[in-house]
Each structure stands twice: as C-alpha cells, then as structure tokens.
Amino acid sequence: MSMPSAIEIVDPGISSTLQDEGRLSSIHYGVSPSGAIDRRALHLANEHAENAPDATVIESLLGRLSFRLQEDRWCALAGARASVRIDGQLISNSTLFHAAAGALVEVGEATRGLYTVLAVSGGLGAPHVLGSASTDTLSGIGPERLTAGSAIELGDAKRLPRVTGMHDAASLGGRVRSNVSLPGDRAEIGFHWGPRDNLFDQTDRDLLLRTEWVVSNDTNRVGARMDGARLRGGDGTLASEGIVSGAIQIPPSGQPIIFLADRPVTGGYPVIGVVDEGVLGYFAQARPGTRVRLREVTR
Amino acid sequence: MPSSATNNDAVQVRIFVTGSRGLLVETESVDTIERILALRSTLGGALIDYAVPAARSVLVVASSEELVPALRLAIKGIFENGAENESRLLREPVVHVIPTRYGGEDLVEAARLCGMSEREFVRAHAESEHRIAFFGFAPGFAYIDGSDRRLDLPRRESPRKNIAAGIVAVAACQSVIYPGNTPGGWHLIGKTDFVSWNLTENPPTPFEVGDTVVFQPIGQLP
C-alpha cells in the first residue's frame, strides 16, 4: 500500500481555497451556497483537465499560487488571467499544461480578473462537508484556507499524460478552448428588477440605472459593495427573507451590495434587483475599481 | 394531523419574481410553507432547484427559467386548494423530545421580565406547543415557533459573542437550540445534550420545517 499522491502548496498567495459546486442542497438549513465564485472557470478548468465538471479545484485571489505535485499530472488554469512558470521557466500557454512530479509550479499575479481556478487531472480528494469540499468563508464550514505546507490528496487520473516532458498545450490543437471573458476597467452587467423594487421610488430606480458604480475595496467572496451613489429608500423594515446569488441588496447606508458565492441565505434589507445569472461569474471577476453600469434585462 | 386553517391565505398570496428563476412567496403560515417545500419532491425533484423558508416568506427557485410558469401554477394551487393536496404532499411531522436542564444564565432575569416565578416560566416554556419554523441567521440556527405568549421577551441589549451548542434560549415567543459557534442575543434559559446540528452528518439536523419540538425538563428544577 503506497500513500496516495498529493499536491503540496508552497505558497497560497493572498488567499487560496478549495472550491467545487458548493452546498446548495443544504441552503434551507441556513448554509451558504459557497462553491467556485466563477462557475464558468470551474467548469472550463475541469473540462480541460478531463475531470467531472464539479471536481474540486483551487481558487486563488489574484493568482500567486505555487505548488508541487507528487505525481505527473495535467493542470488547467481558468478565470483570472495569469502566467505560469515551471521550475522558473515561463510556459507559453497556462490554460493547460503538464507538470512533472516535484516541479515547482508558480502561478503569477493575475493581470486581469480576480480569481484564478486551478484544476488538476484526477481532481483533488478533499474531505466533504454537507456534500462539498468548498471553503465557506462566511461561516467557516469546509476545509481551512490553504497555507504553505497544505497537502491535498490527488484523485485518480483517468489517463496518464499523453506526452511526457511536454510543458504546454501548444500542440494539443482543438482540445483547448479559450478562457472565460473577464471585465476590464469597465463592465456592463445585466440585472432583473425585484423582488423588492416596489419599495424604492423612481428617483432611486433611476439612480441605480444611471450611476457609474465602482466596485469597492470592501469586496470578497461574500459580496461586492458598490460605490458611487446612495439610494434613499428601502429602510430595513423587512422580515428576513430568502435571497438568491446576485441579489442587489440596499442596506440602510444606501450603498448597494451584490451577493456572491458565500452570501448569507436570508437578508433583512430590501433586494432591489438581481444580477442576471448568466453574467454573475463575469461580474465576480471584476476587480475593485472596475466601473460598472447596471442594465435592465427584459424578460 | 396538519392544520387545515389556511383557507384565508387564498386572498393574501403575494408572489414576487427574483432573478430569472426565483419566486418569493409571502405567507405567515408554516403549513403553507411546509406544503410549498413539499413541491421539492414533485416531478421527481425536477421542478425546484432549491427553496429557502423564512419568517414570513419562502423563496422557491425553479430548476430552469422555462419551469417558472409551472412552479407559479403549483404554488397558486397550494393557496387555492392546498388542503386537498395535503395527504399527498405532506411528510408526517416528526416529534423531537429535547431533554432540557433549565437554569441558564438568563433564566432569573427572563422570568422576572415576564412577571413570572422561575418555576412558572419553565413550566410555561416546557408546555408550549413548539414547532420548527425555518432556519436562518447562521447554519443550523432553527427558529422554533410557539413559545408561550407570555414569553414575549425582547432580545438582550448586548448580544453574547459566542454561544455553545445545546444552549436553549428564548426571545419574542420563539425558542432556539444554539448550533454552536454563533453570537446570540436571546435569553439563555437552559441546556440540552440533544445534538440538533452535526456537520459530520448529512442532513446535518434531524429537524425539518413543521416538526414538533417538546422541551422536556430534566434534573433539578429551579
């Protein structure tokens, strides 16, 4: 019996967590959904690594993750744009690359977008809590944030690397799709009105549409606070009610907060609108300072 | 048997759209919420992605945008002729007996605020018809409705930072068994060894919305 191979974290960067599809099935027990903040990146990285779409990945704020594998594996990087060095050598395509056992793999600082997602072929065998290996940064459910020295078991890779000694995917042709779209300095985000838009007057509704919002520094996996204007209406007199991811909540300060993966399950302040599900992953990649226009999506 | 006193809900149903797949349904009836939650098993579970019960509402999210009209019809059906569907839709509520050692840190003050002796307070609490209303605030924090009407206590002015699992508390005619590692502003009146929240199990709690809870006094009473 040999010990299963692992991925060893050399440096987690600013913040790296394990993520998958999260815990939506336990939401009615008050448990946050969690899971990868950009599901597009989760699915793409796992597709490239030939894993199941919900296989556990490492999500890193602004990249800067470095690690070693105890066994040769393919690795796929998606989400925020970042370079990759293997034993100090810059590789030409970080989307899908082969890493030899023991090599030092360094993901560079992201140059666009907020969160990189790293999938390893075979997936990562992290322990599940309520059906998920995701770290919930709001309540602390799931594994701890990764630290230098963390080791996560590797799952069984479906196949051995096709080509050994090849460090990038340049010759893999059609197997590699282009990365997910990422917001630059400006982003236009579609949203739906409701459920509590009727608690706001026309002035507030116009303000939501006309303001050039700026993603504030007070932004994390729970939600993004938006600077730019303060809505006046909707003082928090509601009984707490269920919210969805992408909910644009207006707290008494009047400053909108857009809820993301580690959001609370219910909220007591009115939700004026909801970011369209199809662009939520894209929005979640918007860095603090990104200028955002909210555009109504017609049903 | 579940109560069927929900007919007067028919005129009050308000459904708000939230996002492209969500419907927020306002209702104060736990019976109605329970029946809406039971829709999770219709169409072999294909209709609903997830549902979140709360104090006066339940959020129901359809599995796809295309299923929203069907979901809306199903919800309206519950309000219009819910009672007829009950036997088909409702799971039999479970009765959970919670052995409780009364005598928490706030029991003396809570009884005084209610104008009762400690013994009267404990008796009123233990004899209340308690029922799981919904989970909220923190993972595993189940709001338990039905504490005796005399136990209408405001929350404490300064919440405690961390309350251990198994502490029984009351506020505003509701009770809770703290799940552990949460702050809390309710009045602590007792403790139980009953494990209502365990993350190593799935589901992590024996409680479901609509279940009956009986706090059974054990040990020496005040």
Coordinates of C-alpha atoms in Angstrom, one line a residue:
Chain A
M1 CA 0.0 0.0 0.0
S2 CA 1.5 3.3 -1.0
M3 CA 0.4 6.7 0.2
P4 CA -1.8 8.5 -2.3
S5 CA 0.0 11.3 -4.1
A6 CA -0.8 14.8 -3.2
I7 CA -0.5 18.4 -4.3
E8 CA 1.7 20.4 -1.9
I9 CA 1.1 24.1 -1.5
V10 CA 4.3 26.0 -1.5
D11 CA 2.7 29.5 -1.3
P12 CA -1.1 30.1 -1.3
G13 CA -0.7 33.7 -2.3
I14 CA -3.2 36.2 -0.8
S15 CA -5.9 33.6 -0.3
S16 CA -6.5 30.2 -1.8
T17 CA -9.4 27.9 -1.0
L18 CA -10.8 24.6 -2.3
Q19 CA -14.0 25.0 -4.2
D20 CA -16.5 23.0 -6.2
E21 CA -20.2 23.4 -6.9
G22 CA -20.9 24.2 -3.2
R23 CA -23.7 23.3 -0.9
L24 CA -26.9 24.5 -2.5
S25 CA -28.6 21.3 -1.3
S26 CA -28.3 22.4 2.4
I27 CA -29.3 26.0 1.9
H28 CA -32.6 25.5 3.7
Y29 CA -30.6 24.7 6.9
G30 CA -29.1 28.2 6.8
V31 CA -25.9 27.1 5.0
S32 CA -24.4 29.4 2.4
P33 CA -24.2 28.1 -1.2
S34 CA -20.4 28.6 -1.5
G35 CA -18.6 26.9 -4.3
A36 CA -16.4 28.5 -7.0
I37 CA -17.2 32.2 -7.3
D38 CA -16.9 31.9 -11.1
R39 CA -18.6 28.7 -12.2
R40 CA -17.6 29.2 -15.8
A41 CA -14.0 29.0 -14.7
L42 CA -14.7 25.9 -12.6
H43 CA -16.3 24.1 -15.5
L44 CA -13.7 25.2 -18.1
A45 CA -10.7 24.2 -15.9
N46 CA -12.3 20.8 -15.1
E47 CA -13.1 20.2 -18.8
H48 CA -9.5 20.9 -19.8
A49 CA -8.3 18.6 -17.1
E50 CA -10.8 16.0 -18.2
N51 CA -12.4 15.9 -14.8
A52 CA -16.1 15.9 -13.8
P53 CA -17.4 19.5 -14.1
D54 CA -17.8 19.7 -10.3
A55 CA -14.4 18.3 -9.3
T56 CA -12.7 20.2 -6.6
V57 CA -10.3 23.0 -7.7
I58 CA -8.1 25.6 -6.0
E59 CA -9.4 29.1 -6.3
S60 CA -6.9 31.9 -5.7
L61 CA -7.4 35.6 -5.3
L62 CA -5.2 37.3 -7.9
G63 CA -3.4 34.1 -8.6
R64 CA 0.1 33.9 -6.9
L65 CA -0.4 30.2 -6.0
S66 CA 2.7 28.0 -6.1
F67 CA 2.7 24.2 -5.6
R68 CA 4.4 20.9 -6.3
L69 CA 2.8 17.7 -7.4
Q70 CA 4.0 14.3 -6.1
E71 CA 3.0 12.7 -9.4
D72 CA 3.0 13.8 -13.1
R73 CA -0.3 15.5 -13.9
W74 CA -2.0 17.8 -16.3
C75 CA -3.1 21.1 -14.8
A76 CA -5.6 23.6 -16.2
L77 CA -5.9 27.2 -15.2
A78 CA -9.0 29.3 -15.9
G79 CA -10.6 32.5 -14.6
A80 CA -8.3 35.5 -13.9
R81 CA -5.5 35.8 -16.5
A82 CA -2.1 34.7 -15.1
S83 CA 1.1 33.4 -16.4
V84 CA 2.6 30.1 -15.2
R85 CA 6.3 29.2 -14.5
I86 CA 7.5 25.7 -14.1
D87 CA 10.9 25.5 -12.3
G88 CA 11.3 29.1 -13.2
Q89 CA 10.6 28.8 -16.9
L90 CA 7.7 30.7 -18.3
I91 CA 5.4 28.4 -20.3
S92 CA 3.7 29.6 -23.4
N93 CA 0.1 28.6 -22.6
S94 CA -1.1 28.5 -19.0
T95 CA -4.6 27.2 -19.9
L96 CA -3.5 23.6 -20.0
F97 CA 0.0 22.3 -19.1
H98 CA 1.8 19.3 -17.9
A99 CA 3.6 19.4 -14.6
A100 CA 6.1 16.7 -13.7
A101 CA 6.4 15.3 -10.2
G102 CA 8.4 17.5 -8.0
A103 CA 8.5 20.5 -10.3
L104 CA 7.8 23.9 -8.8
V105 CA 4.7 25.4 -10.5
E106 CA 4.2 29.1 -9.9
V107 CA 1.0 30.9 -11.0
G108 CA 1.9 34.6 -11.5
E109 CA -0.1 37.6 -10.3
A110 CA -3.3 37.9 -12.2
T111 CA -3.2 40.7 -14.8
R112 CA -7.0 40.7 -15.5
G113 CA -9.9 39.4 -13.4
L114 CA -9.8 38.5 -9.7
Y115 CA -9.9 34.7 -9.1
T116 CA -7.8 32.0 -10.8
V117 CA -9.1 28.4 -10.8
L118 CA -6.6 25.5 -10.9
A119 CA -7.8 22.0 -11.8
V120 CA -5.5 19.0 -11.7
S121 CA -6.3 16.0 -13.7
G122 CA -7.9 13.4 -11.5
G123 CA -9.3 16.1 -9.2
L124 CA -8.5 16.7 -5.6
G125 CA -9.6 14.4 -2.9
A126 CA -10.6 16.8 -0.1
P127 CA -13.0 15.8 2.6
H128 CA -16.6 16.7 2.0
V129 CA -18.8 18.6 4.5
L130 CA -22.5 18.5 3.5
G131 CA -21.6 17.1 0.1
S132 CA -19.0 19.7 -0.8
A133 CA -15.3 20.3 -0.4
S134 CA -15.8 24.1 -0.7
T135 CA -14.5 26.5 2.0
D136 CA -17.3 28.8 3.2
T137 CA -15.5 32.0 4.2
L138 CA -18.7 33.3 5.8
S139 CA -19.4 30.6 8.4
G140 CA -16.2 28.6 8.3
I141 CA -17.8 25.3 7.0
G142 CA -15.5 23.1 5.0
P143 CA -11.7 23.0 4.8
E144 CA -9.5 25.8 6.1
R145 CA -7.9 28.2 3.7
L146 CA -4.8 26.7 2.2
T147 CA -1.5 27.6 3.8
A148 CA 2.1 26.9 2.9
G149 CA 2.6 23.2 3.5
S150 CA -1.0 22.2 3.0
A151 CA -1.2 18.9 1.1
I152 CA -4.4 17.7 -0.7
E153 CA -4.7 14.2 -2.0
L154 CA -4.9 13.8 -5.8
G155 CA -7.7 11.8 -7.2
D156 CA -7.1 9.0 -9.7
A157 CA -6.3 10.5 -13.1
K158 CA -8.3 8.9 -15.8
R159 CA -5.3 8.5 -18.0
L160 CA -1.6 9.0 -18.0
P161 CA -0.2 12.1 -19.7
R162 CA -0.2 11.5 -23.4
V163 CA 3.1 13.2 -23.9
T164 CA 5.7 13.3 -21.2
G165 CA 8.1 16.1 -20.9
M166 CA 5.9 18.5 -22.8
H167 CA 5.2 21.6 -20.8
D168 CA 2.4 23.3 -22.6
A169 CA -0.7 22.7 -24.7
A170 CA 0.6 24.4 -27.9
S171 CA 0.3 21.2 -30.0
L172 CA -3.0 20.0 -28.4
G173 CA -5.0 21.8 -31.1
G174 CA -8.7 21.9 -30.7
R175 CA -8.7 20.4 -27.2
V176 CA -8.2 23.7 -25.5
R177 CA -10.9 26.3 -25.5
S178 CA -10.3 30.0 -24.9
N179 CA -10.6 31.3 -21.3
V180 CA -13.7 32.8 -19.9
S181 CA -14.4 36.5 -20.6
L182 CA -13.1 38.9 -18.0
P183 CA -14.1 42.5 -17.2
G184 CA -11.5 45.2 -17.8
D185 CA -11.7 48.8 -16.4
R186 CA -15.4 48.9 -17.3
A187 CA -18.2 46.4 -17.3
E188 CA -21.9 46.4 -18.3
I189 CA -23.9 44.0 -16.1
G190 CA -27.4 42.8 -16.8
F191 CA -29.9 42.6 -14.0
H192 CA -33.6 41.9 -13.3
W193 CA -35.7 44.2 -11.1
G194 CA -37.2 42.7 -8.0
P195 CA -38.3 41.3 -5.7
R196 CA -38.4 44.5 -3.6
D197 CA -38.0 47.2 -6.3
N198 CA -41.5 48.4 -5.4
L199 CA -40.1 49.7 -2.1
F200 CA -38.0 52.2 -4.0
D201 CA -39.2 55.3 -5.7
Q202 CA -38.5 56.4 -9.3
T203 CA -35.5 58.6 -8.2
D204 CA -33.8 55.6 -6.6
R205 CA -34.6 53.3 -9.6
D206 CA -33.1 55.9 -11.9
L207 CA -30.1 56.3 -9.7
L208 CA -29.5 52.5 -9.9
L209 CA -29.5 52.7 -13.7
R210 CA -27.7 56.0 -14.2
T211 CA -24.9 55.7 -11.7
E212 CA -21.5 54.6 -12.9
W213 CA -20.9 52.2 -10.0
V214 CA -17.4 51.4 -8.8
V215 CA -16.6 48.0 -7.2
S216 CA -15.3 49.0 -3.8
N217 CA -12.3 47.6 -1.9
D218 CA -14.8 46.1 0.5
T219 CA -15.4 43.1 -1.8
N220 CA -14.9 39.4 -1.1
R221 CA -16.4 36.0 -1.7
V222 CA -19.5 37.1 0.3
G223 CA -20.3 40.1 -1.9
A224 CA -19.2 43.2 -3.7
R225 CA -20.0 46.6 -2.2
M226 CA -20.6 49.3 -4.8
D227 CA -19.5 52.9 -4.5
G228 CA -20.9 55.8 -6.5
A229 CA -24.3 56.8 -5.0
R230 CA -26.6 56.2 -2.1
L231 CA -30.2 55.2 -2.6
R232 CA -32.5 56.7 -0.2
G233 CA -35.4 54.3 0.0
G234 CA -35.9 50.8 1.3
D235 CA -35.2 51.3 5.0
G236 CA -34.6 47.9 6.6
T237 CA -38.0 47.0 7.9
L238 CA -38.5 43.7 6.2
A239 CA -38.6 40.4 8.0
S240 CA -35.5 38.4 6.8
E241 CA -36.3 36.6 3.6
G242 CA -34.5 34.2 1.2
I243 CA -32.2 35.8 -1.3
V244 CA -30.5 34.4 -4.4
S245 CA -26.9 34.8 -5.6
G246 CA -26.5 38.1 -7.5
A247 CA -29.1 39.8 -5.3
I248 CA -28.5 43.6 -5.2
Q249 CA -29.4 44.5 -1.6
I250 CA -29.8 48.1 -0.4
P251 CA -28.8 48.3 3.3
P252 CA -29.7 51.5 5.4
S253 CA -26.4 53.1 4.2
G254 CA -28.0 53.2 0.7
Q255 CA -24.8 51.6 -0.8
P256 CA -25.7 48.5 -2.9
I257 CA -24.1 45.2 -2.1
I258 CA -24.2 42.4 -4.7
F259 CA -24.1 39.0 -3.1
L260 CA -21.8 36.3 -4.4
A261 CA -21.0 32.6 -3.5
D262 CA -20.5 32.8 0.3
R263 CA -23.6 35.1 0.7
P264 CA -25.9 34.7 3.6
V265 CA -29.0 32.6 3.0
T266 CA -31.5 35.3 4.0
G267 CA -31.4 39.0 4.3
G268 CA -33.4 41.7 6.1
Y269 CA -32.7 44.6 3.8
P270 CA -34.6 45.0 0.6
V271 CA -33.3 43.5 -2.7
I272 CA -34.0 45.9 -5.5
G273 CA -32.8 43.6 -8.3
V274 CA -30.8 40.6 -9.1
V275 CA -27.7 40.3 -11.4
D276 CA -28.5 38.0 -14.3
E277 CA -27.3 34.5 -13.6
G278 CA -25.5 34.3 -17.0
V279 CA -23.2 37.2 -16.1
L280 CA -22.7 36.6 -12.4
G281 CA -19.3 34.7 -12.9
Y282 CA -18.1 37.6 -15.2
F283 CA -19.2 40.2 -12.6
A284 CA -17.5 38.2 -9.8
Q285 CA -14.2 38.7 -11.7
A286 CA -14.5 42.5 -11.5
R287 CA -11.7 44.0 -9.5
P288 CA -12.1 46.8 -7.0
G289 CA -12.1 50.0 -9.1
T290 CA -14.0 48.5 -12.0
R291 CA -16.6 50.9 -13.3
V292 CA -20.0 49.1 -13.6
R293 CA -23.2 50.1 -15.4
L294 CA -26.3 48.1 -14.4
R295 CA -28.5 47.4 -17.4
E296 CA -32.0 46.1 -17.1
V297 CA -32.6 42.7 -18.7
T298 CA -36.1 42.4 -20.2
R299 CA -37.8 39.1 -19.7
Chain B
M1 CA -52.6 15.9 11.7
P2 CA -51.5 19.1 10.0
S3 CA -53.9 22.0 10.5
S4 CA -56.0 23.0 7.5
A5 CA -56.7 26.5 8.7
T6 CA -55.1 28.0 5.7
N7 CA -58.1 28.8 3.5
N8 CA -57.9 32.5 4.3
D9 CA -54.5 32.6 2.7
A10 CA -56.1 32.4 -0.7
V11 CA -56.8 36.1 -0.8
Q12 CA -53.5 37.1 0.6
V13 CA -51.0 35.4 -1.7
R14 CA -48.3 37.7 -3.0
I15 CA -45.6 36.3 -5.3
F16 CA -42.6 38.4 -6.3
V17 CA -40.2 37.4 -9.0
T18 CA -36.5 37.3 -8.0
G19 CA -33.8 36.8 -10.7
S20 CA -34.7 34.7 -13.7
R21 CA -35.7 31.6 -11.8
G22 CA -36.8 32.6 -8.4
L23 CA -40.3 33.3 -6.8
L24 CA -40.5 34.9 -3.4
V25 CA -43.9 33.8 -1.9
E26 CA -45.2 35.8 1.1
T27 CA -47.1 33.8 3.7
E28 CA -47.1 33.7 7.5
S29 CA -48.5 30.1 7.6
V30 CA -45.9 27.4 8.4
D31 CA -48.5 25.0 7.0
T32 CA -48.3 26.7 3.7
I33 CA -44.6 27.0 3.7
E34 CA -44.4 23.3 4.5
R35 CA -46.6 22.4 1.6
I36 CA -44.6 24.7 -0.8
L37 CA -41.4 22.9 0.4
A38 CA -43.0 19.6 -0.4
L39 CA -43.1 20.7 -4.0
R40 CA -39.4 19.9 -4.0
S41 CA -40.3 16.3 -4.5
T42 CA -42.8 16.8 -7.3
L43 CA -41.7 15.9 -10.9
G44 CA -39.2 13.6 -9.2
G45 CA -37.4 16.7 -7.9
A46 CA -37.0 18.2 -11.3
L47 CA -39.2 21.3 -10.7
I48 CA -37.3 23.0 -7.9
D49 CA -33.5 23.8 -7.6
Y50 CA -33.7 25.0 -4.0
A51 CA -36.1 26.6 -1.5
V52 CA -35.5 28.9 1.5
P53 CA -38.2 29.2 4.1
A54 CA -38.1 32.3 6.3
A55 CA -40.3 34.2 8.8
R56 CA -43.0 35.4 6.5
S57 CA -42.0 34.1 3.2
V58 CA -40.5 31.2 1.3
L59 CA -38.1 31.6 -1.7
V60 CA -38.5 29.0 -4.3
V61 CA -36.1 28.7 -7.2
A62 CA -37.1 26.7 -10.3
S63 CA -34.6 24.4 -11.9
S64 CA -34.8 26.4 -15.1
E65 CA -36.3 29.6 -16.4
E66 CA -38.7 27.5 -18.6
L67 CA -40.2 25.9 -15.4
V68 CA -41.1 29.2 -13.7
P69 CA -44.7 29.3 -15.0
A70 CA -45.2 25.7 -13.9
L71 CA -43.8 26.5 -10.5
R72 CA -46.0 29.5 -10.2
L73 CA -49.1 27.4 -11.0
A74 CA -48.1 24.8 -8.5
I75 CA -47.7 27.4 -5.8
K76 CA -51.0 29.0 -6.6
G77 CA -52.6 25.6 -6.5
I78 CA -51.5 25.2 -2.9
F79 CA -53.1 28.5 -1.9
E80 CA -56.3 27.8 -3.8
N81 CA -56.9 24.2 -2.8
G82 CA -54.0 23.3 -0.6
A83 CA -56.0 21.3 1.9
E84 CA -56.9 18.7 -0.7
N85 CA -53.3 18.1 -1.5
E86 CA -52.1 17.7 2.0
S87 CA -52.2 14.0 2.4
R88 CA -50.3 13.6 -0.9
L89 CA -47.7 16.3 -0.3
L90 CA -47.0 16.4 3.4
R91 CA -44.4 14.4 5.1
E92 CA -45.6 13.3 8.6
P93 CA -44.1 15.9 11.0
V94 CA -41.6 14.3 13.5
V95 CA -41.9 15.0 17.2
H96 CA -38.5 15.7 18.8
V97 CA -38.2 15.5 22.5
I98 CA -35.4 17.7 23.9
P99 CA -34.3 16.8 27.4
T100 CA -33.6 20.2 28.9
R101 CA -31.8 21.2 32.1
Y102 CA -33.5 24.5 32.8
G103 CA -31.4 27.1 34.7
G104 CA -29.5 29.1 32.1
E105 CA -27.6 32.3 32.8
D106 CA -30.6 34.5 32.0
L107 CA -33.4 32.4 33.5
V108 CA -33.9 34.5 36.6
E109 CA -34.0 37.8 34.7
A110 CA -36.1 36.4 31.9
A111 CA -38.7 35.2 34.4
R112 CA -38.7 38.5 36.2
L113 CA -39.2 40.4 32.9
C114 CA -42.2 38.2 32.2
G115 CA -43.6 38.8 35.7
M116 CA -43.3 35.1 36.5
S117 CA -41.5 32.9 39.0
E118 CA -38.7 30.8 37.5
R119 CA -40.8 27.7 38.1
E120 CA -43.8 29.2 36.3
F121 CA -41.5 30.3 33.4
V122 CA -40.0 26.9 33.0
R123 CA -43.4 25.3 33.1
A124 CA -44.8 27.7 30.5
H125 CA -41.9 27.0 28.2
A126 CA -42.0 23.2 28.6
E127 CA -45.7 23.1 28.0
S128 CA -45.6 25.3 24.9
E129 CA -46.5 23.7 21.5
H130 CA -43.2 24.3 19.8
R131 CA -42.7 23.8 16.0
I132 CA -39.7 24.3 13.7
A133 CA -40.5 27.4 11.6
F134 CA -37.3 27.9 9.5
F135 CA -33.5 28.0 9.6
G136 CA -31.7 31.3 9.3
F137 CA -29.2 33.7 10.8
A138 CA -26.4 31.1 10.9
P139 CA -26.0 27.4 9.7
G140 CA -28.2 25.2 11.9
F141 CA -30.0 28.1 13.7
A142 CA -33.6 26.8 13.7
Y143 CA -36.2 29.3 14.7
I144 CA -38.7 27.4 16.8
D145 CA -42.2 29.0 16.9
G146 CA -44.8 28.6 19.6
S147 CA -43.3 29.6 22.9
D148 CA -46.0 30.6 25.4
R149 CA -47.4 34.0 24.6
R150 CA -46.2 35.3 28.0
L151 CA -42.6 34.7 26.9
D152 CA -42.6 37.7 24.6
L153 CA -39.1 38.9 25.6
P154 CA -37.2 41.5 23.6
R155 CA -33.6 40.4 22.6
R156 CA -30.9 41.3 25.1
E157 CA -29.3 44.7 24.6
S158 CA -25.8 43.3 24.2
P159 CA -25.5 40.0 22.4
R160 CA -23.0 37.5 23.6
K161 CA -20.2 36.8 21.2
N162 CA -20.1 33.0 21.2
I163 CA -22.8 30.7 22.4
A164 CA -22.1 27.0 22.8
A165 CA -24.0 24.2 21.1
G166 CA -27.0 22.9 23.0
I167 CA -27.9 26.1 24.9
V168 CA -31.7 26.7 24.9
A169 CA -32.8 30.3 24.6
V170 CA -35.9 32.3 24.0
A171 CA -36.9 35.7 22.5
A172 CA -40.1 37.1 21.1
C173 CA -42.1 33.9 21.7
Q174 CA -39.6 31.9 19.8
S175 CA -37.0 29.4 21.0
V176 CA -33.7 28.1 19.7
I177 CA -31.2 25.4 20.5
Y178 CA -27.9 27.1 19.6
P179 CA -26.0 25.2 16.9
G180 CA -22.6 26.3 18.3
N181 CA -20.1 29.0 17.5
T182 CA -22.5 31.8 16.8
P183 CA -23.1 35.0 18.6
G184 CA -26.6 35.4 20.1
G185 CA -28.8 38.0 21.8
W186 CA -31.5 35.6 23.0
H187 CA -32.2 34.8 26.7
L188 CA -30.3 31.7 27.8
I189 CA -32.7 29.5 29.9
G190 CA -31.3 26.0 29.8
K191 CA -29.1 23.4 28.2
T192 CA -29.6 20.1 26.3
D193 CA -27.3 17.3 25.2
F194 CA -29.6 16.7 22.2
V195 CA -27.5 17.3 19.1
S196 CA -29.5 19.4 16.7
W197 CA -26.6 20.3 14.4
N198 CA -23.9 18.0 13.3
L199 CA -21.8 18.8 10.2
T200 CA -20.4 15.2 10.0
E201 CA -23.9 14.0 9.2
N202 CA -25.9 14.8 6.0
P203 CA -28.6 16.0 6.6
P204 CA -26.9 17.8 9.4
T205 CA -30.0 18.1 11.5
P206 CA -33.0 15.9 12.5
F207 CA -35.2 19.0 12.3
E208 CA -37.4 19.9 9.3
V209 CA -39.8 22.7 8.9
G210 CA -43.1 21.8 10.5
D211 CA -41.7 19.3 13.0
T212 CA -42.9 19.4 16.6
V213 CA -40.4 20.2 19.4
V214 CA -41.1 19.3 23.0
F215 CA -38.7 20.6 25.7
Q216 CA -38.7 18.1 28.5
P217 CA -37.4 19.3 31.8
I218 CA -34.8 17.1 33.4
G219 CA -32.7 17.3 36.5
Q220 CA -33.5 19.6 39.4
L221 CA -36.0 22.4 38.6
P222 CA -35.4 25.9 39.9

